[in-house]
Coordinates of N, CA and C in Angstrom, one line a residue:
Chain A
X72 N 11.3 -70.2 55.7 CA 10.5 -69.1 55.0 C 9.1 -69.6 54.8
X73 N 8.2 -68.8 54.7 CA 6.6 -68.9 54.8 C 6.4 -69.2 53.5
X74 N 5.7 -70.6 53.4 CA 5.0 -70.8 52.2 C 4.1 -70.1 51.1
X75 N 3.8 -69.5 50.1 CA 3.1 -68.7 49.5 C 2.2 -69.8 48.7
X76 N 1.0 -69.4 48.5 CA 0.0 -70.1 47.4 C -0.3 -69.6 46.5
X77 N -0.4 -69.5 45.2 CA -0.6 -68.4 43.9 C -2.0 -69.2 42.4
X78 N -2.4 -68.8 42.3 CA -3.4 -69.4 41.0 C -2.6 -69.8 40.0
X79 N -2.7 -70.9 39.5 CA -1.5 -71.5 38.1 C -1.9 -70.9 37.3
X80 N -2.5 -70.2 36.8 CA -2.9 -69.4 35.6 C -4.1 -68.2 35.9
X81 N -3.5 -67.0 35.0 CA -4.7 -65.7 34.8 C -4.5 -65.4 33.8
X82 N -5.4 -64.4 33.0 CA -6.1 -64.2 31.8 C -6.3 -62.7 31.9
X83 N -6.2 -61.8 31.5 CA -6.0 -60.1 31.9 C -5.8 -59.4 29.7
X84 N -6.5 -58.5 29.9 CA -6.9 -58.2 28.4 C -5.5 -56.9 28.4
X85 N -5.2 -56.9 27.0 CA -4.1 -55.6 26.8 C -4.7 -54.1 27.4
X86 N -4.2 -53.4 28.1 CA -4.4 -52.1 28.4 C -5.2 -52.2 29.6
X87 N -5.4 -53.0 30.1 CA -6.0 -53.4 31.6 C -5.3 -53.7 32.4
X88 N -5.3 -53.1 34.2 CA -5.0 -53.9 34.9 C -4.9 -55.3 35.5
X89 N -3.7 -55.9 35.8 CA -3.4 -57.2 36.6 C -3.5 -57.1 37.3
X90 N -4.6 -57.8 37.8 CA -4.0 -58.1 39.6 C -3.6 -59.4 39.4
X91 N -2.7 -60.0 40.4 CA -2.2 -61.2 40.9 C -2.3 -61.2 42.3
X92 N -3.0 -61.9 42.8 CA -2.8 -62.4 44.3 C -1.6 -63.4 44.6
X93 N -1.5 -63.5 45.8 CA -0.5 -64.3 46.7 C -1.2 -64.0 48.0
X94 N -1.4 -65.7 48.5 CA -1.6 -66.0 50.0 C -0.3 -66.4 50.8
X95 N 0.0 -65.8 51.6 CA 1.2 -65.8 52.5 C 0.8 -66.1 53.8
X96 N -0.1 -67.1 54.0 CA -0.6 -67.1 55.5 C 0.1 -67.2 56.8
X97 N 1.1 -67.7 56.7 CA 2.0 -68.1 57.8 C 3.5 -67.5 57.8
X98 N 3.2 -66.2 57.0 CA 4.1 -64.9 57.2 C 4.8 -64.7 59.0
X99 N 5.8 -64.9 58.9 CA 5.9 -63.7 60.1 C 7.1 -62.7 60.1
X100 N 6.6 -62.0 61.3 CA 7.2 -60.4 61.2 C 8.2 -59.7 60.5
X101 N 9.1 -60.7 60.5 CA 11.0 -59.7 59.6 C 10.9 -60.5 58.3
X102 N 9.9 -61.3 57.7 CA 9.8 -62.0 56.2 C 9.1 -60.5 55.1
X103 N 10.0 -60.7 54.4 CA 9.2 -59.3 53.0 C 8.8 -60.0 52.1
X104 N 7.7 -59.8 51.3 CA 7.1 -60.0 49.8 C 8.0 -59.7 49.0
X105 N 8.4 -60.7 48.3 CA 8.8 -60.7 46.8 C 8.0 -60.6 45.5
X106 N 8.1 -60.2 44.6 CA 7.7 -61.1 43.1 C 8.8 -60.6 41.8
X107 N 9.2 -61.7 41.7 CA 9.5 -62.0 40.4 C 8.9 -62.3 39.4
X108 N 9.3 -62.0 37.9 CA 8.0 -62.9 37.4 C 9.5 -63.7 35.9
X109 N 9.4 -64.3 35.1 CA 10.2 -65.0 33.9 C 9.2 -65.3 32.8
X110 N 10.0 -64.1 31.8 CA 9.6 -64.7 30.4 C 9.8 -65.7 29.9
X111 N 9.2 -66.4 28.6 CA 9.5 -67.7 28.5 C 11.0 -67.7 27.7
X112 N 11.7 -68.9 28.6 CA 12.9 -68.8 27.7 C 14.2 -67.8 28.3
X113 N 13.6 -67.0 29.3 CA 14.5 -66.3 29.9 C 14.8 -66.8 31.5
X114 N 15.7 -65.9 32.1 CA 16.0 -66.0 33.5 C 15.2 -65.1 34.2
X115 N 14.5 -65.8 35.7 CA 13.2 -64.7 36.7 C 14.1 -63.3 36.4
X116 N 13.0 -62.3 36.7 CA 13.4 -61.1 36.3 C 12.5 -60.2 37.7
X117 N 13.6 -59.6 38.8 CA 13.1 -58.8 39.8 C 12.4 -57.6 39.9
X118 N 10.8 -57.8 40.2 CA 9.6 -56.8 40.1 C 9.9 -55.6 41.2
X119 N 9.4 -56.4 42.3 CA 9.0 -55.1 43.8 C 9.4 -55.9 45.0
X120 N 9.6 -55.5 46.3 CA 9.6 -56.0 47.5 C 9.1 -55.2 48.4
X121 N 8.4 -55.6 49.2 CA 7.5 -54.6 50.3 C 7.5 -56.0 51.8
X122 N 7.6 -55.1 53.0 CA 7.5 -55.8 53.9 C 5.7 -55.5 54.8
X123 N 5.2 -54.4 54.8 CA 4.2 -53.8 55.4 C 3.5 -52.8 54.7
X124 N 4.5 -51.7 54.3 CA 3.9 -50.7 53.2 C 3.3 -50.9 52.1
X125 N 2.4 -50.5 51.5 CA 2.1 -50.4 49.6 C 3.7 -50.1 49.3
X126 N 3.8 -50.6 47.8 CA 5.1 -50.4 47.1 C 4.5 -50.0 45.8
X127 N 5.2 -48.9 45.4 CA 5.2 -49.0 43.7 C 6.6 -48.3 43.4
X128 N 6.2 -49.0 42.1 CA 8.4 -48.6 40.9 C 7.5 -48.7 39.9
X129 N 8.4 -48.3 39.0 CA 8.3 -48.4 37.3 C 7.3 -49.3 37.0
X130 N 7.4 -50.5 37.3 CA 7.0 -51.7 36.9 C 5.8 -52.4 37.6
X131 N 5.5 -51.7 38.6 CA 4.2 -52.3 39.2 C 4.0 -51.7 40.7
X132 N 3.2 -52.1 41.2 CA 2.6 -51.9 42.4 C 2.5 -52.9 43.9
X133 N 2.5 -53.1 44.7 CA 2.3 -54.1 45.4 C 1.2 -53.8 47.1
X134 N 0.4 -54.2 47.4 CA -0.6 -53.9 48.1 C 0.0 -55.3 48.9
X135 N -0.2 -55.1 50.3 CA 0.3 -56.2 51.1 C -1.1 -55.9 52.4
X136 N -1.7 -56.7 52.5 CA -3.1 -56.3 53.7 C -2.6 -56.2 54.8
X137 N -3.3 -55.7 55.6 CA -2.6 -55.1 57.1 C -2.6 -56.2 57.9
X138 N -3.1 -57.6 57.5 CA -2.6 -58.8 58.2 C -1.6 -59.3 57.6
X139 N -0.9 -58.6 56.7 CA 0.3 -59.7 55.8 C 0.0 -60.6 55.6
X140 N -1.2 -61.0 54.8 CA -1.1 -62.6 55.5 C -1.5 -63.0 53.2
X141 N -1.7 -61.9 52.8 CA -2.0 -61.8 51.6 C -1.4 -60.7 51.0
X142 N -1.3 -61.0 49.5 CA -1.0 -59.5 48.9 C -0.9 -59.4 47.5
X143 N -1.4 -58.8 46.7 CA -1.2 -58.7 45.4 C -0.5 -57.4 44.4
X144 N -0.2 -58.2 43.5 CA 0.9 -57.3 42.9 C -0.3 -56.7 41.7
X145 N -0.1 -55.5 40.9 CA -0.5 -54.9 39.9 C 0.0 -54.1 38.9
X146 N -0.2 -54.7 37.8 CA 0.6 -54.3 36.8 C -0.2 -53.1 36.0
X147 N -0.7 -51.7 35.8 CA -1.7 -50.8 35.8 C -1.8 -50.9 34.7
X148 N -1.1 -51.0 33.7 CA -1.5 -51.2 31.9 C -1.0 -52.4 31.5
X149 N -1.3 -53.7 31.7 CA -0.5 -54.1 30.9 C -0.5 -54.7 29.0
X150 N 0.9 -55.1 28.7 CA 0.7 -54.9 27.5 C 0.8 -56.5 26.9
X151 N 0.9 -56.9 26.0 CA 1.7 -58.2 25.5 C 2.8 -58.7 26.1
X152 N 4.0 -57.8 26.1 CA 5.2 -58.3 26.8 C 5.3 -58.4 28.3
X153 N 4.2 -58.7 29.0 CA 3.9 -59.1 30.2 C 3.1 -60.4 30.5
X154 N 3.6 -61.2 29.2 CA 2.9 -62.4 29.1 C 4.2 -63.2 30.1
X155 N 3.5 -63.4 31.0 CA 5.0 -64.7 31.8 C 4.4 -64.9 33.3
X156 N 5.4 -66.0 33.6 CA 5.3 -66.6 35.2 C 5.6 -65.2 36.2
X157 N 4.7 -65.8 36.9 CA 4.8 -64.4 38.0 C 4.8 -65.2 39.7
X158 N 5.6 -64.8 40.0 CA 6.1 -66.1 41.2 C 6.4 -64.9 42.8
X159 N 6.0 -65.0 43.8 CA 5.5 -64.5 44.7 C 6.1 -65.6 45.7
X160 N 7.2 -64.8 46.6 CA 7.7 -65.3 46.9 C 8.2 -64.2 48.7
X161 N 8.3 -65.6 49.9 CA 8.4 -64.6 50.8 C 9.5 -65.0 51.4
X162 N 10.8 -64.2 52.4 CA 12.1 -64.0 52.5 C 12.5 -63.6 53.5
X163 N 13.4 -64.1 54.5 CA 13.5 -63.3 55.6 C 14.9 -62.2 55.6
X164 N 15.6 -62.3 53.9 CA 16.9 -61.7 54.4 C 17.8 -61.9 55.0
X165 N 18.9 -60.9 55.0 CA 20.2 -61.2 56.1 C 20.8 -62.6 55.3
X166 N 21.7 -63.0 56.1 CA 22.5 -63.9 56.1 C 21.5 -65.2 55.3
X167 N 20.4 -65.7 55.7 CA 19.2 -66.5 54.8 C 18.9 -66.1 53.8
X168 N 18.9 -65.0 53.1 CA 18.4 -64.2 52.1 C 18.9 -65.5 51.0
X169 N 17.3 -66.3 50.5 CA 17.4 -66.9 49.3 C 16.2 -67.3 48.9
X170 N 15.9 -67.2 47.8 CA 14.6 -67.1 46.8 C 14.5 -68.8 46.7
X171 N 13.4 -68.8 47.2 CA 12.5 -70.2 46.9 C 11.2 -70.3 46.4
X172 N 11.7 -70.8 45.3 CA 10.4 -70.3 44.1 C 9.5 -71.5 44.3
X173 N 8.0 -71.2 44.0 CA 7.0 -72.4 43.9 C 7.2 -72.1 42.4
X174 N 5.7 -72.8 41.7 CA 5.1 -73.4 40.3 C 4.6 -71.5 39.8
X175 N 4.3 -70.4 40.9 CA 4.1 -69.1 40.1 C 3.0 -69.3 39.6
X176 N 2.3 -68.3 39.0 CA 1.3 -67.6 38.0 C 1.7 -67.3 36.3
X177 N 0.7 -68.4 35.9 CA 1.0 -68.3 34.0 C -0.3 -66.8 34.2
X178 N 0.8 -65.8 33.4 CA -0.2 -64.3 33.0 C -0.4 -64.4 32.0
X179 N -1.5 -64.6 31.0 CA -1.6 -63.9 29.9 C -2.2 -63.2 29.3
X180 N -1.7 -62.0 28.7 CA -2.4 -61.0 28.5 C -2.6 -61.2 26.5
X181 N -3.8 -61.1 26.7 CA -4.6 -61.2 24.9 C -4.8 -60.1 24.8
X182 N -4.4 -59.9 23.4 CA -5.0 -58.5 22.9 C -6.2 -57.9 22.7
Chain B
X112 N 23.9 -51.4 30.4 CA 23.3 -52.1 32.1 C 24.1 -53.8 32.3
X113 N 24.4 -53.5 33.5 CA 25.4 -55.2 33.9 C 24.4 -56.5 34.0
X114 N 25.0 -57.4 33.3 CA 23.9 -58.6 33.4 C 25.0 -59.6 33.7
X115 N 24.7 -60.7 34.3 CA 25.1 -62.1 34.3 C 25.0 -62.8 33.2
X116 N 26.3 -63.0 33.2 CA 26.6 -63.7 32.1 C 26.9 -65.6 31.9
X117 N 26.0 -66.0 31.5 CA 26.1 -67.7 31.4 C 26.2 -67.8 30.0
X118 N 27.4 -69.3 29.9 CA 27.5 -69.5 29.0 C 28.1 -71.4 29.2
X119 N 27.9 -72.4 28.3 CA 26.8 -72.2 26.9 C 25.7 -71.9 27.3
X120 N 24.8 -70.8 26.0 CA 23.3 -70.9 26.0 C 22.6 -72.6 25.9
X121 N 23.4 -73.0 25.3 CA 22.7 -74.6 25.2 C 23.7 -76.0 25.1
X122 N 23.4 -77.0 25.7 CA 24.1 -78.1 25.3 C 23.7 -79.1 25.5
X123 N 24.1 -80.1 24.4 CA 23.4 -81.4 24.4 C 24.8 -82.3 25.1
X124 N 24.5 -83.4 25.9 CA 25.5 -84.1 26.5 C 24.4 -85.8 26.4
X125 N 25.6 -86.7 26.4 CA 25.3 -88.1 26.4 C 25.6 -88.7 27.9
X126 N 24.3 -89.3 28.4 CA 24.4 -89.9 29.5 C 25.9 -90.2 29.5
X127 N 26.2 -90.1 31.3 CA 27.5 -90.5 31.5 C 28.9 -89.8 31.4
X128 N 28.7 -88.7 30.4 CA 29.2 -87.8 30.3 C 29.6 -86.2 31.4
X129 N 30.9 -85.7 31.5 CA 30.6 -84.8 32.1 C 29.9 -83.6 31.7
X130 N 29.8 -82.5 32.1 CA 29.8 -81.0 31.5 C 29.7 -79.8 32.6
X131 N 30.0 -79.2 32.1 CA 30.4 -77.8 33.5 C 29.7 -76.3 32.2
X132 N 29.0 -75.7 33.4 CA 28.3 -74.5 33.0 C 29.3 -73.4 33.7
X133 N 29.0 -72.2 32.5 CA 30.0 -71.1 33.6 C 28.9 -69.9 34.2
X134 N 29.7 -69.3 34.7 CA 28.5 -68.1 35.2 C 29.7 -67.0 35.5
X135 N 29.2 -65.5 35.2 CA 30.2 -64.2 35.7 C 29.4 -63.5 35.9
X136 N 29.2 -63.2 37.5 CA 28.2 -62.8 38.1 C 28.1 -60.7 37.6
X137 N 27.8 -60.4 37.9 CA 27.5 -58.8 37.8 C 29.0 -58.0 39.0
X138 N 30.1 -57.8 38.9 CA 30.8 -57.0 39.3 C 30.3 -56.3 40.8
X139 N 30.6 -56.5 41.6 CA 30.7 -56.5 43.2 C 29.9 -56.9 43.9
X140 N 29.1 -58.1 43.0 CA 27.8 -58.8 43.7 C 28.8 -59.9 44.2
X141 N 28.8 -59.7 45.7 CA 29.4 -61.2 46.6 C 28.8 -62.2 46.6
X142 N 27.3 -62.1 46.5 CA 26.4 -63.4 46.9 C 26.3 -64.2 44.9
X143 N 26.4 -65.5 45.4 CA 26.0 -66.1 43.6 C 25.5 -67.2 44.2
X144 N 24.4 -67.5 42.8 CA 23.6 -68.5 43.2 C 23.0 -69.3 41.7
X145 N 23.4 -70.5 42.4 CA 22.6 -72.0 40.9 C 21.5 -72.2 41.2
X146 N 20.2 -72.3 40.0 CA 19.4 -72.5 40.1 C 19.2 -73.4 39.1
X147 N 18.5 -74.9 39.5 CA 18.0 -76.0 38.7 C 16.6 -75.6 38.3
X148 N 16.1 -75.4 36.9 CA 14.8 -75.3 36.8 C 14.1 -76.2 35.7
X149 N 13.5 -77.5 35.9 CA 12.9 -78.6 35.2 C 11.8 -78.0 34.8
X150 N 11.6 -78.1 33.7 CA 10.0 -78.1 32.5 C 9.0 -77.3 33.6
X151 N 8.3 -76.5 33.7 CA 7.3 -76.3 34.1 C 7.1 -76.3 35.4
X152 N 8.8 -76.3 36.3 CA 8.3 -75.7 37.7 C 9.2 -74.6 37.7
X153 N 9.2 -74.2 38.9 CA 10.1 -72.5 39.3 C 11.7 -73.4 39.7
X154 N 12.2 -72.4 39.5 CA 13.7 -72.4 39.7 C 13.8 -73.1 41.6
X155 N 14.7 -74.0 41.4 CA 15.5 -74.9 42.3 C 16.8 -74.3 43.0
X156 N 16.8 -73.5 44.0 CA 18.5 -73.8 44.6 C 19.4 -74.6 44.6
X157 N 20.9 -74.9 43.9 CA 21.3 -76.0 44.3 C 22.1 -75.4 45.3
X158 N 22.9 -74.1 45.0 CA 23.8 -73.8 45.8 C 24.3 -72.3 45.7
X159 N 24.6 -71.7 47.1 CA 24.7 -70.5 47.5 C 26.5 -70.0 48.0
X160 N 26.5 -69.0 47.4 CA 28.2 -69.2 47.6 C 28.3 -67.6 48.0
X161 N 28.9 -67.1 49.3 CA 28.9 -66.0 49.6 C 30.9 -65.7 49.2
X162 N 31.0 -64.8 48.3 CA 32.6 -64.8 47.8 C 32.8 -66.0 47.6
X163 N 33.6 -66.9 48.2 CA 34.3 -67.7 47.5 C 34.0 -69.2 48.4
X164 N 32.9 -68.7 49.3 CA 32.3 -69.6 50.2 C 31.5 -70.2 49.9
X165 N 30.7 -71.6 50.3 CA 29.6 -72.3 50.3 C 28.6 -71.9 51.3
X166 N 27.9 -71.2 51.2 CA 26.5 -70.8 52.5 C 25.3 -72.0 52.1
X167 N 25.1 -72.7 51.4 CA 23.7 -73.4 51.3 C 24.0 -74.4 50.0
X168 N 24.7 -75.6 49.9 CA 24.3 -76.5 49.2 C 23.2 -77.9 49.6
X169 N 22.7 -77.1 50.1 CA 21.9 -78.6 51.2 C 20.9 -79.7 49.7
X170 N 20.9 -78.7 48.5 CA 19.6 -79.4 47.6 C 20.9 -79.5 46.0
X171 N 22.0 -79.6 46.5 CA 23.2 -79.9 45.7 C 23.3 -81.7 45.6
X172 N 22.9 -82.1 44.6 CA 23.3 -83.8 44.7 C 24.7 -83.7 44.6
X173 N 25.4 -84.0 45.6 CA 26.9 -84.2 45.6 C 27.6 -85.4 44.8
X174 N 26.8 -86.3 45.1 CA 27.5 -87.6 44.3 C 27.8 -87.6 42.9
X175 N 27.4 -86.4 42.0 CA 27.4 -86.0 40.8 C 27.8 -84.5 40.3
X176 N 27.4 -83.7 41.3 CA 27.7 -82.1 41.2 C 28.5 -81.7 41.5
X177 N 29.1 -80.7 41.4 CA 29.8 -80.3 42.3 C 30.1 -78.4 41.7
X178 N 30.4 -77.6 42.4 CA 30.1 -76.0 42.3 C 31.6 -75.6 42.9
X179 N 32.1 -74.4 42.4 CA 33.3 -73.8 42.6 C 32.9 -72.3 42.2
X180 N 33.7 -71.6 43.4 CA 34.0 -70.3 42.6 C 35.2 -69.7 43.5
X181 N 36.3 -70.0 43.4 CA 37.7 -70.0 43.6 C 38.1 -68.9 44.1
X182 N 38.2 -67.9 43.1 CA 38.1 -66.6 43.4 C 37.7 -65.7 43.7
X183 N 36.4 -65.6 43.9 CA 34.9 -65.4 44.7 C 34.4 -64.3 43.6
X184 N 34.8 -64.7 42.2 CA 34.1 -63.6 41.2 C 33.2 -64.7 40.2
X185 N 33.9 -65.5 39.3 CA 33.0 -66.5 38.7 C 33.0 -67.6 38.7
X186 N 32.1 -68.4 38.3 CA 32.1 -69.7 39.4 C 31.7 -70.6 38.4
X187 N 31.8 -72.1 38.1 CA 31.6 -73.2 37.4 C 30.7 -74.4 38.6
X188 N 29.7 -74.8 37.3 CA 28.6 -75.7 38.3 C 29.1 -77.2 37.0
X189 N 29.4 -78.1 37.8 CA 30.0 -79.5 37.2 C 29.0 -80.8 37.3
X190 N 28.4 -81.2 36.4 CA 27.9 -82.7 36.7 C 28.7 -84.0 36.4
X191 N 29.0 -84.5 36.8 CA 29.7 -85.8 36.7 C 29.2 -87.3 37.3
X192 N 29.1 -88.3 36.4 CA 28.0 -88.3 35.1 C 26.8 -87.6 35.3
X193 N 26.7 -87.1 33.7 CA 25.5 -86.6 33.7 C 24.4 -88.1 33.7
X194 N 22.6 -87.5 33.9 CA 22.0 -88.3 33.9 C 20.7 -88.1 33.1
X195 N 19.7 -89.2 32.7 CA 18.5 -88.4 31.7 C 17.7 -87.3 32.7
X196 N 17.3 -87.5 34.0 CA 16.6 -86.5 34.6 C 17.5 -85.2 35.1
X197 N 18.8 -85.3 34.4 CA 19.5 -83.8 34.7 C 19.0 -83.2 33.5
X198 N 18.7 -83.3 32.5 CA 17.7 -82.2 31.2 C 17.0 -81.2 31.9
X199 N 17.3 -79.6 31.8 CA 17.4 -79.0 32.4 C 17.6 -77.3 32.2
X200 N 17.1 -76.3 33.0 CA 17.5 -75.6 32.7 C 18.7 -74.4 33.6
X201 N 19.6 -74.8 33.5 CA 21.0 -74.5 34.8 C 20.4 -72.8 34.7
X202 N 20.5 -72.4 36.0 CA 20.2 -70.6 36.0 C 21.3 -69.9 36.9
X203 N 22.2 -69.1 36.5 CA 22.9 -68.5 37.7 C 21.9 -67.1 38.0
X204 N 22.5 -66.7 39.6 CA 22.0 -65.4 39.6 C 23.2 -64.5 40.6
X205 N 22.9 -63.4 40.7 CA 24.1 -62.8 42.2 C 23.2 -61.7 42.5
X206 N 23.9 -61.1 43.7 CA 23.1 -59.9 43.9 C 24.4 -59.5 45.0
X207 N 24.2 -58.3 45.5 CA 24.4 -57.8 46.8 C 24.6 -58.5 48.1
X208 N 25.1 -58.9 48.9 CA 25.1 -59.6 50.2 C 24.3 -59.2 50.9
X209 N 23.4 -60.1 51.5 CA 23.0 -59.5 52.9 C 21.9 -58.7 52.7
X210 N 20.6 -58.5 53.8 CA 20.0 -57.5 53.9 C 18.6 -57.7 52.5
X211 N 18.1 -57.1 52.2 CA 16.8 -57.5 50.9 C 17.1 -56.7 49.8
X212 N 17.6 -57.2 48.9 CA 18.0 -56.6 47.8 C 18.0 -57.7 46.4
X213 N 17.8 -56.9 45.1 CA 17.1 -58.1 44.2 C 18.3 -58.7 43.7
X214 N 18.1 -59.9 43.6 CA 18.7 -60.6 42.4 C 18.8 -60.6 41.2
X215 N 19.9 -60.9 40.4 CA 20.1 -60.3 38.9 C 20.4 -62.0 38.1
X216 N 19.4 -62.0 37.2 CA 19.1 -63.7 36.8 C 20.1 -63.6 35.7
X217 N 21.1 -64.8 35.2 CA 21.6 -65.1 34.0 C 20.4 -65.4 33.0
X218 N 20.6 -65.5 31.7 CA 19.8 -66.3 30.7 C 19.9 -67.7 31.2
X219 N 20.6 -68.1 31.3 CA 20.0 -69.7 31.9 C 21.4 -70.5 30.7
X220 N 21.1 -72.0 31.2 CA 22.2 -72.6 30.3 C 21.1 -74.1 30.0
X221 N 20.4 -74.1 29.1 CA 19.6 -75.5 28.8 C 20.4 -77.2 28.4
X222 N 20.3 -77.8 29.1 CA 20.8 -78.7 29.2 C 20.3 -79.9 28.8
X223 N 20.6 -80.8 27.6 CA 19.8 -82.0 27.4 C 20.7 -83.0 27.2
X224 N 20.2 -84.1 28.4 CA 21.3 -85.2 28.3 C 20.1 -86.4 27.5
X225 N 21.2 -86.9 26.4 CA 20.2 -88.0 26.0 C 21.1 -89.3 25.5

């Protein structure tokens, strides 16, 4: 699976958008974007997955550039309880389908 | 809503000692999975069990671990002896087999051997 690189820490005000980057340079073709992200104290908790498309759910957005080679997730309000590790993560599925997490993104959002 | 269920939340163990974590995955999730996660990095694979199979213990220290799930529903992760750098935090997760679909994380089982 293709290595991801992520910022160890962001800083994002209550009622504002997150963005979170992820570099995925050495993506290739049938690997999807993950992100996870884990509150403190809890077990990772499953955001979005997109292979090519923009993705949005409930819970966020995901923009993937038309080189795959980067992509960021966004959270469109977020609040307090979106203070946590945010871990970006890329996957080829099938039979390999397993989450190998790096060090992730400390988010915190101040009021 | 179905969650994975780990239990103990917490345990303290004395070098040398054994201890076994449980996990009861989410109901018709075939795939389960251990995850090691030490202070301040991301979660660790140790081992991948499709039903009642082994698919990926390759980052399982065997000389001390060891993982079952018998009946291919819930499954026990065992250290024997424990050690000071197993302090820790044990994670199960399961999901769906096959194909891209999310995983559903346990609370975790915190482990301090001292």
């Amino acid at each position: 699976d293709a290595k991801t690189t992520q910022p160890p820490s962001m800083d994002c005000a209550e009622g504002r958008a997150a963005n979170l980057p992820c570099n995925h340079s050495t993506i290739s073709g049938n690997e999807y974007v993950y992100w996870y992200r884990q509150i403190h104290s809890q077990g990772p908790q499953y955001i979005i997955h997109g292979l090519k498309n923009n993705e949005t759910n409930e819970m966020a957005s995901l923009i993937i550039t038309e080189d795959r080679k980067s992509s960021t997730l966004i959270l469109p309000h977020a609040t307090l309880r979106d203070t946590a590790v945010y871990y970006c993560i890329v996957n080829s599925g099938g039979s390999n389908y397993k989450l190998t997490f790096g060090k992730g993104t400390l988010l915190t959002v101040n009021p | 809503e179905a969650e994975v269920a780990q239990s103990p939340r917490y345990k303290i163990t004395e070098k040398s000692q054994a201890v076994a974590f449980w996990c009861d995955p989410i109901s018709g999730h075939a795939t389960l999975y251990w995850y090691r996660q030490i202070l301040g990095q991301g979660p660790e694979l140790l081992v991948q069990f499709q039903d009642e199979s082994v698919v990926d213990d390759s980052q399982l220290p065997k000389d001390r671990f060891s993982a079952e799930r018998l009946k291919g529903v819930d499954s026990t992760l065992k250290i024997q002896p424990a050690e000071l750098g197993d302090s820790a935090m044990y994670l199960c997760a399961s999901s769906f087999p096959g194909g891209h679909t999310e995983a559903f994380f346990g609370q975790g089982t915190r482990l301090t051997v001292v």
